[in-house]
Short mmCIF file of C-alpha atoms and ligand atoms in Angstrom, two decimals:
data_model
loop_
_atom_site.label_atom_id
_atom_site.label_comp_id
_atom_site.label_asym_id
_atom_site.label_seq_id
_atom_site.Cartn_x
_atom_site.Cartn_y
_atom_site.Cartn_z
CA MET A 1 0.00 0.00 0.00
CA ARG A 2 2.72 2.43 1.10
CA ARG A 3 4.79 1.49 -1.94
CA THR A 4 1.98 2.52 -4.34
CA LEU A 5 0.97 5.67 -2.48
CA LEU A 6 4.43 7.20 -2.12
CA PRO A 7 5.09 7.99 -5.80
CA LEU A 8 1.59 9.45 -6.05
CA LEU A 9 2.20 11.69 -3.02
CA ILE A 10 5.53 12.86 -4.47
CA LEU A 11 3.84 13.65 -7.78
CA LEU A 12 1.04 15.60 -6.09
CA THR A 13 3.55 17.57 -3.99
CA LEU A 14 5.56 18.42 -7.10
CA LEU A 15 2.44 19.57 -8.97
CA ALA A 16 1.43 21.76 -6.02
CA LEU A 17 4.88 23.36 -6.05
CA LEU A 18 4.57 24.31 -9.72
CA PRO A 19 3.71 27.99 -10.23
CA GLY A 20 -0.06 28.32 -10.34
CA GLY A 21 -0.59 24.73 -9.18
CA CYS A 22 -2.33 22.68 -11.85
CA THR A 23 -3.65 25.65 -13.84
CA PRO A 24 -1.65 26.28 -17.04
CA ALA A 25 0.91 29.05 -16.66
CA SER A 26 0.49 32.15 -18.78
CA VAL A 27 1.81 35.69 -18.97
CA SER A 28 0.79 38.65 -21.11
CA GLY A 29 1.92 42.19 -21.78
CA ASP A 30 1.47 45.26 -23.98
CA HIS A 31 4.06 47.41 -25.65
CA PHE A 32 3.70 50.60 -27.70
CA SER A 33 5.77 50.32 -30.85
CA LEU A 34 5.37 50.49 -34.66
CA ASP A 35 2.86 53.28 -34.04
CA THR A 36 0.44 50.85 -32.43
CA ILE A 37 -0.26 48.80 -29.29
CA ILE A 38 1.26 45.36 -29.42
CA SER A 39 -0.18 42.65 -27.15
CA ILE A 40 1.36 39.26 -26.56
CA THR A 41 0.08 36.38 -24.39
CA LEU A 42 2.28 33.36 -23.76
CA TYR A 43 0.22 30.35 -22.72
CA ASP A 44 2.85 27.87 -21.62
CA THR A 45 5.12 29.98 -19.44
CA GLN A 46 5.01 32.73 -16.83
CA ASP A 47 8.44 34.01 -17.77
CA ALA A 48 8.03 37.76 -18.36
CA ALA A 49 11.65 37.88 -19.57
CA ILE A 50 10.45 36.22 -22.80
CA LEU A 51 8.03 39.12 -23.34
CA GLN A 52 10.95 41.50 -22.88
CA GLN A 53 12.90 39.58 -25.53
CA CYS A 54 9.94 40.16 -27.88
CA TRP A 55 9.81 43.91 -27.16
CA ASP A 56 13.58 44.11 -27.74
CA ARG A 57 13.29 42.24 -31.03
CA ILE A 58 10.47 44.54 -32.20
CA ASP A 59 12.58 47.62 -31.39
CA GLU A 60 15.57 46.12 -33.18
CA LEU A 61 13.48 45.45 -36.30
CA GLU A 62 11.89 48.90 -36.16
CA ASP A 63 15.40 50.37 -36.04
CA THR A 64 16.11 48.40 -39.23
CA LEU A 65 12.88 48.91 -41.19
CA SER A 66 11.58 52.33 -40.16
CA ARG A 67 11.37 55.04 -42.81
CA THR A 68 12.15 57.83 -40.38
CA ARG A 69 14.94 56.49 -38.12
CA VAL A 70 18.15 57.76 -39.68
CA GLN A 71 20.19 54.61 -39.00
CA SER A 72 17.61 52.27 -40.52
CA ASP A 73 18.26 50.37 -43.73
CA ILE A 74 15.15 51.90 -45.31
CA TYR A 75 16.23 55.45 -44.44
CA ARG A 76 19.70 54.77 -45.83
CA ILE A 77 18.26 53.33 -49.06
CA ASN A 78 15.87 56.27 -49.45
CA HIS A 79 18.67 58.79 -48.96
CA ALA A 80 21.41 57.05 -50.98
CA GLN A 81 20.66 59.11 -54.12
CA GLY A 82 20.72 56.08 -56.37
CA LYS A 83 23.85 54.46 -54.90
CA PRO A 84 23.85 50.79 -53.79
CA VAL A 85 23.29 50.19 -50.07
CA THR A 86 24.29 47.10 -48.10
CA VAL A 87 21.45 46.02 -45.83
CA ARG A 88 20.89 43.59 -42.97
CA PRO A 89 19.70 40.06 -43.86
CA GLU A 90 16.22 40.79 -42.46
CA THR A 91 15.78 43.77 -44.80
CA ALA A 92 16.89 41.76 -47.83
CA GLU A 93 14.55 38.91 -46.87
CA LEU A 94 11.55 41.21 -46.37
CA LEU A 95 12.25 43.15 -49.58
CA SER A 96 12.48 39.91 -51.54
CA THR A 97 9.07 38.69 -50.27
CA ALA A 98 7.50 42.13 -50.66
CA LEU A 99 8.74 42.57 -54.25
CA GLU A 100 7.33 39.15 -55.11
CA ILE A 101 3.85 40.23 -53.90
CA CYS A 102 4.21 43.56 -55.76
CA LYS A 103 4.83 41.53 -58.92
CA GLU A 104 2.03 39.00 -58.30
CA SER A 105 -0.44 41.81 -57.64
CA GLN A 106 0.77 43.72 -60.72
CA GLY A 107 1.71 46.69 -58.60
CA ALA A 108 -1.47 46.95 -56.49
CA LEU A 109 1.00 46.52 -53.65
CA ASP A 110 3.91 48.80 -54.44
CA ILE A 111 6.53 49.28 -51.73
CA THR A 112 7.96 52.28 -53.62
CA ILE A 113 4.79 54.24 -52.77
CA GLY A 114 6.92 56.49 -50.49
CA PRO A 115 6.80 59.69 -52.63
CA VAL A 116 2.99 59.47 -52.60
CA THR A 117 2.43 58.53 -48.94
CA GLU A 118 4.75 61.41 -47.91
CA LEU A 119 2.15 63.79 -49.39
CA TRP A 120 -0.72 62.27 -47.39
CA ASN A 121 -0.25 63.40 -43.85
CA PHE A 122 -2.78 61.11 -42.20
CA LYS A 123 -1.43 61.81 -38.72
CA SER A 124 -1.99 65.58 -38.87
CA SER A 125 -4.54 67.18 -36.53
CA ASP A 126 -5.41 69.56 -39.39
CA PRO A 127 -5.37 67.27 -42.46
CA GLN A 128 -5.29 68.79 -45.94
CA LEU A 129 -5.66 67.16 -49.34
CA PRO A 130 -2.44 66.97 -51.33
CA ASP A 131 -2.24 69.11 -54.46
CA ALA A 132 -3.46 67.00 -57.41
CA GLY A 133 -0.56 68.04 -59.67
CA VAL A 134 2.07 67.36 -57.04
CA LEU A 135 0.46 63.97 -56.37
CA GLU A 136 0.53 63.10 -60.06
CA GLU A 137 4.23 63.96 -60.27
CA ALA A 138 4.90 61.76 -57.23
CA VAL A 139 3.03 58.83 -58.85
CA GLY A 140 5.63 59.02 -61.66
CA ARG A 141 8.31 58.18 -59.08
CA VAL A 142 6.54 54.97 -57.96
CA GLY A 143 7.50 51.64 -59.54
CA TYR A 144 8.63 48.55 -57.64
CA ASP A 145 10.24 47.10 -60.80
CA ARG A 146 12.93 49.79 -60.58
CA VAL A 147 14.21 48.43 -57.23
CA VAL A 148 17.34 46.31 -57.68
CA LEU A 149 17.85 43.71 -54.95
CA SER A 150 20.97 41.64 -55.36
CA GLY A 151 21.95 39.55 -52.33
CA ASP A 152 22.25 42.04 -49.49
CA THR A 153 22.59 45.08 -51.76
CA VAL A 154 19.70 47.37 -52.65
CA THR A 155 19.73 50.06 -55.30
CA LEU A 156 16.87 52.52 -55.64
CA PRO A 157 16.84 55.24 -58.30
CA GLN A 158 17.18 58.80 -57.04
CA GLY A 159 13.84 60.48 -56.26
CA MET A 160 12.17 57.21 -55.29
CA ALA A 161 11.39 56.10 -51.72
CA LEU A 162 10.49 52.81 -50.08
CA ASP A 163 7.54 52.59 -47.65
CA LEU A 164 7.19 49.19 -46.03
CA GLY A 165 4.13 50.23 -43.97
CA ALA A 166 1.95 47.68 -45.78
CA ILE A 167 4.03 44.65 -44.86
CA ALA A 168 6.59 45.38 -42.10
CA LYS A 169 4.27 44.57 -39.19
CA GLY A 170 3.51 41.20 -40.75
CA TYR A 171 7.20 40.44 -41.13
CA ILE A 172 7.93 41.50 -37.55
CA ALA A 173 5.12 39.19 -36.32
CA ASP A 174 6.71 36.27 -38.18
CA GLU A 175 10.11 37.12 -36.72
CA LEU A 176 8.62 37.13 -33.20
CA THR A 177 7.55 33.51 -33.61
CA THR A 178 11.23 32.68 -34.07
CA THR A 179 12.10 34.62 -30.91
CA LEU A 180 9.38 32.71 -29.02
CA GLN A 181 10.37 29.32 -30.38
CA GLN A 182 14.01 29.95 -29.47
CA ALA A 183 12.86 30.80 -25.93
CA GLY A 184 10.99 27.48 -25.77
CA CYS A 185 7.48 28.97 -25.96
CA LYS A 186 5.12 26.86 -28.05
CA SER A 187 1.73 28.47 -27.40
CA ALA A 188 1.10 32.19 -27.86
CA LEU A 189 -1.24 34.83 -29.24
CA LEU A 190 0.23 38.00 -30.75
CA ASN A 191 -1.64 41.10 -31.85
CA LEU A 192 0.32 43.83 -33.60
CA GLY A 193 -2.38 46.45 -34.08
CA GLY A 194 -4.69 44.28 -36.20
CA ASN A 195 -2.05 41.79 -37.34
CA VAL A 196 -2.96 38.72 -35.30
CA LEU A 197 -0.80 35.64 -35.11
CA THR A 198 -1.46 32.40 -33.27
CA LEU A 199 1.45 30.16 -32.33
CA GLY A 200 0.89 26.45 -31.75
CA GLU A 201 -2.09 25.18 -29.80
CA LYS A 202 -3.93 26.55 -26.80
CA PRO A 203 -3.14 24.55 -23.63
CA ASP A 204 -6.68 23.09 -23.57
CA HIS A 205 -6.42 22.25 -27.31
CA SER A 206 -9.55 24.26 -28.12
CA PRO A 207 -9.35 26.38 -31.31
CA TRP A 208 -8.14 29.98 -31.21
CA VAL A 209 -11.12 32.31 -31.56
CA ILE A 210 -10.23 35.46 -33.49
CA GLY A 211 -12.75 38.24 -34.03
CA ILE A 212 -12.93 40.14 -37.32
CA ARG A 213 -13.76 43.77 -36.71
CA ASP A 214 -17.04 45.19 -37.92
CA PRO A 215 -15.93 48.16 -40.09
CA GLU A 216 -19.07 50.01 -38.96
CA GLY A 217 -18.46 49.39 -35.26
CA SER A 218 -15.85 50.24 -32.64
CA ALA A 219 -12.46 48.52 -32.46
CA SER A 220 -13.79 45.88 -30.06
CA GLN A 221 -16.91 44.99 -32.07
CA SER A 222 -16.62 41.82 -34.11
CA LEU A 223 -18.65 41.10 -37.21
CA LEU A 224 -17.79 37.41 -37.01
CA ASN A 225 -15.40 35.04 -35.27
CA LEU A 226 -12.89 32.66 -36.77
CA GLU A 227 -11.87 29.37 -35.18
CA LEU A 228 -8.28 28.53 -36.00
CA ILE A 229 -6.20 25.46 -35.25
CA GLY A 230 -2.44 25.79 -34.83
CA SER A 231 -0.21 28.60 -36.10
CA LYS A 232 -2.02 31.11 -38.35
CA ALA A 233 -1.81 34.77 -39.30
CA VAL A 234 -4.95 36.89 -39.60
CA VAL A 235 -4.33 40.35 -41.06
CA THR A 236 -6.87 43.05 -41.85
CA SER A 237 -6.50 46.25 -43.89
CA GLY A 238 -9.40 48.61 -43.25
CA ILE A 239 -10.45 52.16 -44.09
CA TYR A 240 -11.05 52.88 -40.38
CA GLU A 241 -7.40 52.25 -39.41
CA ARG A 242 -5.91 55.58 -40.55
CA GLY A 243 -7.26 58.53 -42.49
CA PHE A 244 -9.44 61.61 -42.21
CA THR A 245 -12.82 62.93 -43.30
CA LEU A 246 -13.01 66.21 -45.23
CA GLN A 247 -16.30 67.70 -46.43
CA GLY A 248 -18.10 64.44 -45.71
CA ARG A 249 -15.62 62.31 -47.65
CA ARG A 250 -13.35 59.66 -46.14
CA TYR A 251 -9.70 59.69 -47.24
CA HIS A 252 -8.01 56.53 -45.97
CA HIS A 253 -4.45 55.22 -46.03
CA LEU A 254 -4.81 52.42 -48.61
CA ILE A 255 -3.59 54.08 -51.76
CA ASP A 256 -3.98 53.09 -55.39
CA PRO A 257 -0.39 53.37 -56.72
CA ASP A 258 -1.72 54.18 -60.22
CA THR A 259 -3.48 57.36 -59.09
CA GLY A 260 -1.99 58.33 -55.72
CA TRP A 261 -5.54 58.58 -54.28
CA PRO A 262 -7.14 56.24 -51.72
CA ALA A 263 -8.49 53.11 -53.42
CA ASP A 264 -12.16 53.82 -54.03
CA ASN A 265 -13.87 50.54 -54.86
CA GLY A 266 -16.56 50.24 -52.18
CA LEU A 267 -14.43 48.08 -49.87
CA ALA A 268 -14.36 48.70 -46.13
CA SER A 269 -11.85 46.02 -45.19
CA VAL A 270 -9.99 42.95 -46.40
CA THR A 271 -8.92 40.15 -44.04
CA ILE A 272 -6.41 37.52 -45.08
CA VAL A 273 -5.72 34.24 -43.25
CA ALA A 274 -2.44 32.50 -44.12
CA ALA A 275 0.42 30.61 -42.54
CA SER A 276 2.77 33.55 -43.08
CA SER A 277 1.99 36.91 -41.52
CA THR A 278 4.28 38.67 -44.02
CA LEU A 279 2.29 37.22 -46.90
CA ALA A 280 -1.07 37.94 -45.23
CA ASP A 281 -0.07 41.57 -44.59
CA GLY A 282 1.17 42.15 -48.14
CA LEU A 283 -1.90 40.48 -49.62
CA SER A 284 -4.34 42.40 -47.40
CA THR A 285 -3.13 45.71 -48.80
CA ALA A 286 -2.81 44.36 -52.36
CA CYS A 287 -6.35 42.91 -52.29
CA PHE A 288 -7.79 46.10 -50.89
CA VAL A 289 -6.36 48.06 -53.81
CA LEU A 290 -7.37 45.39 -56.37
CA GLY A 291 -11.00 45.22 -55.19
CA VAL A 292 -13.15 42.11 -54.87
CA ASP A 293 -12.87 40.46 -58.31
CA ASP A 294 -9.17 40.92 -58.97
CA GLY A 295 -8.41 40.38 -55.28
CA LEU A 296 -10.15 36.99 -55.28
CA SER A 297 -8.32 36.02 -58.50
CA LEU A 298 -5.01 36.91 -56.85
CA LEU A 299 -5.82 34.83 -53.74
CA ALA A 300 -6.83 31.84 -55.90
CA ARG A 301 -3.18 31.60 -57.00
CA TYR A 302 -1.99 30.98 -53.43
CA GLU A 303 -2.41 27.71 -51.58
CA ASP A 304 -3.94 27.77 -48.09
CA VAL A 305 -4.65 31.49 -48.20
CA GLU A 306 -8.21 32.62 -47.47
CA GLY A 307 -9.76 36.07 -47.68
CA LEU A 308 -12.80 38.02 -46.55
CA PHE A 309 -13.79 41.24 -48.35
CA ILE A 310 -16.26 43.44 -46.43
CA MET A 311 -17.93 46.17 -48.51
CA GLN A 312 -18.98 49.58 -47.21
CA ASP A 313 -22.62 48.55 -47.83
CA GLY A 314 -22.16 45.65 -45.39
CA SER A 315 -22.09 42.84 -47.98
CA CYS A 316 -19.26 40.28 -47.86
CA HIS A 317 -17.30 38.23 -50.40
CA THR A 318 -14.95 35.39 -49.53
CA THR A 319 -12.66 32.77 -51.00
CA ASP A 320 -14.24 29.31 -51.21
CA GLY A 321 -12.38 27.97 -48.17
CA PHE A 322 -13.13 30.88 -45.88
CA ALA A 323 -16.41 29.40 -44.55
CA SER A 324 -14.50 26.48 -43.04
CA LEU A 325 -12.69 28.95 -40.73
CA LEU A 326 -15.86 30.43 -39.27
CA GLN A 327 -16.76 29.67 -35.68
CA SER A 328 -19.32 26.90 -35.66
CA PRO A 329 -22.65 27.84 -34.10
CA ASP A 330 -22.93 26.94 -30.42
CA PRO A 331 -24.89 23.63 -30.29
CA LYS A 332 -26.54 24.67 -26.97
P1 ADP B 1 -2.17 49.02 -41.43
O1 ADP B 1 -0.99 49.92 -41.42
O2 ADP B 1 -3.40 49.69 -40.98
O3 ADP B 1 -1.92 47.72 -40.74
P2 ADP B 1 -1.80 48.02 -44.14
O4 ADP B 1 -1.00 46.83 -43.76
O5 ADP B 1 -2.80 47.75 -45.18
O6 ADP B 1 -2.55 48.69 -42.94
O7 ADP B 1 -0.78 49.10 -44.69
C1 ADP B 1 -1.13 50.39 -45.02
C2 ADP B 1 0.13 51.21 -45.15
O8 ADP B 1 0.86 50.75 -46.29
C3 ADP B 1 -0.10 52.68 -45.39
O9 ADP B 1 -0.10 53.40 -44.19
C4 ADP B 1 1.06 53.07 -46.28
O10 ADP B 1 2.21 53.35 -45.51
C5 ADP B 1 1.31 51.84 -47.08
N1 ADP B 1 0.55 51.74 -48.35
C6 ADP B 1 -0.66 52.29 -48.67
N2 ADP B 1 -1.06 51.91 -49.89
C7 ADP B 1 -0.09 51.07 -50.36
C8 ADP B 1 0.09 50.34 -51.58
N3 ADP B 1 -0.81 50.35 -52.54
N4 ADP B 1 1.22 49.60 -51.69
C9 ADP B 1 2.15 49.57 -50.72
N5 ADP B 1 2.03 50.24 -49.57
C10 ADP B 1 0.94 50.98 -49.38
MG1 MG B 2 -0.98 45.09 -45.20
#
């Protein structure tokens, strides 16, 4: 009797000594960076030092990819006056993926949109429309096919400027999964201002439930919920995210590179679900600019990528596989 009870008692004592007893350990935190609030919850550890490693990695990548920080690779490329610039491996990797999506979307995503976005001061408290002639001239300096990426060297013609705003957050989210995996964390939920990423499985093995924002509602109001298994990225580009209203008209931050004006095709938001957050982020902006029909055709060329297009009139369009991601109705 004693022989069988002893190991059980030892096991129970050990479990009681574990932090939080038998309840799964978790830790979460917020960090302001990349012009947004970043939230991370780790579900299989209570080690706050891992969160700090994430904040440090985000800051490191922002130092590399920011358009405005003078030491960043992007700043150096934009100010090199046409000379080749040697960049960090992360920058070369992101540029390579981004240029691929620019090509696939036939320039609906164009990471050389810098001269145009500079003219749209969406952050101003007193926003003004850019001058139409000046905007048209700037459009002439946009063209991703003029970027030369060769190994770790980038050459951008003088007068052009990179803006990685459409894809950098997605790339940083993907990089954070590496940071987490290296720290031994296998279960986490990351939200980088609308770029959501799930890592692994929840401790109770139930699906991740991710809300898709109702473009008509507040930031916390969901139009529908997704149920996701395992590691997935969910990225939304919406007209509510950044922009201003002048004389009853909404000017948002998703710009048609052909015109320099906000894409005006009746869309309110596009959500992409994919394994890669970089890809989902690039495609969300590209699909928004392309509109429903061309956007769905673009998504059809990718495997395991699903999309939801929400129109300003409230109607929705999706890829064929999107319905399988929707939260199943509660049987109760
Ligand atoms: P958010 O920044 O709200 O997450 P997106 O990922 O869709 O939204 O990126 C929008 C940002 O991308 C803009 O703020 C701008 O910097 C840049 N951008 C806007 N239009 C384009 C475009 N057609 N191609 C590439 N970048 C764009
Ligand atoms: Mg995007």
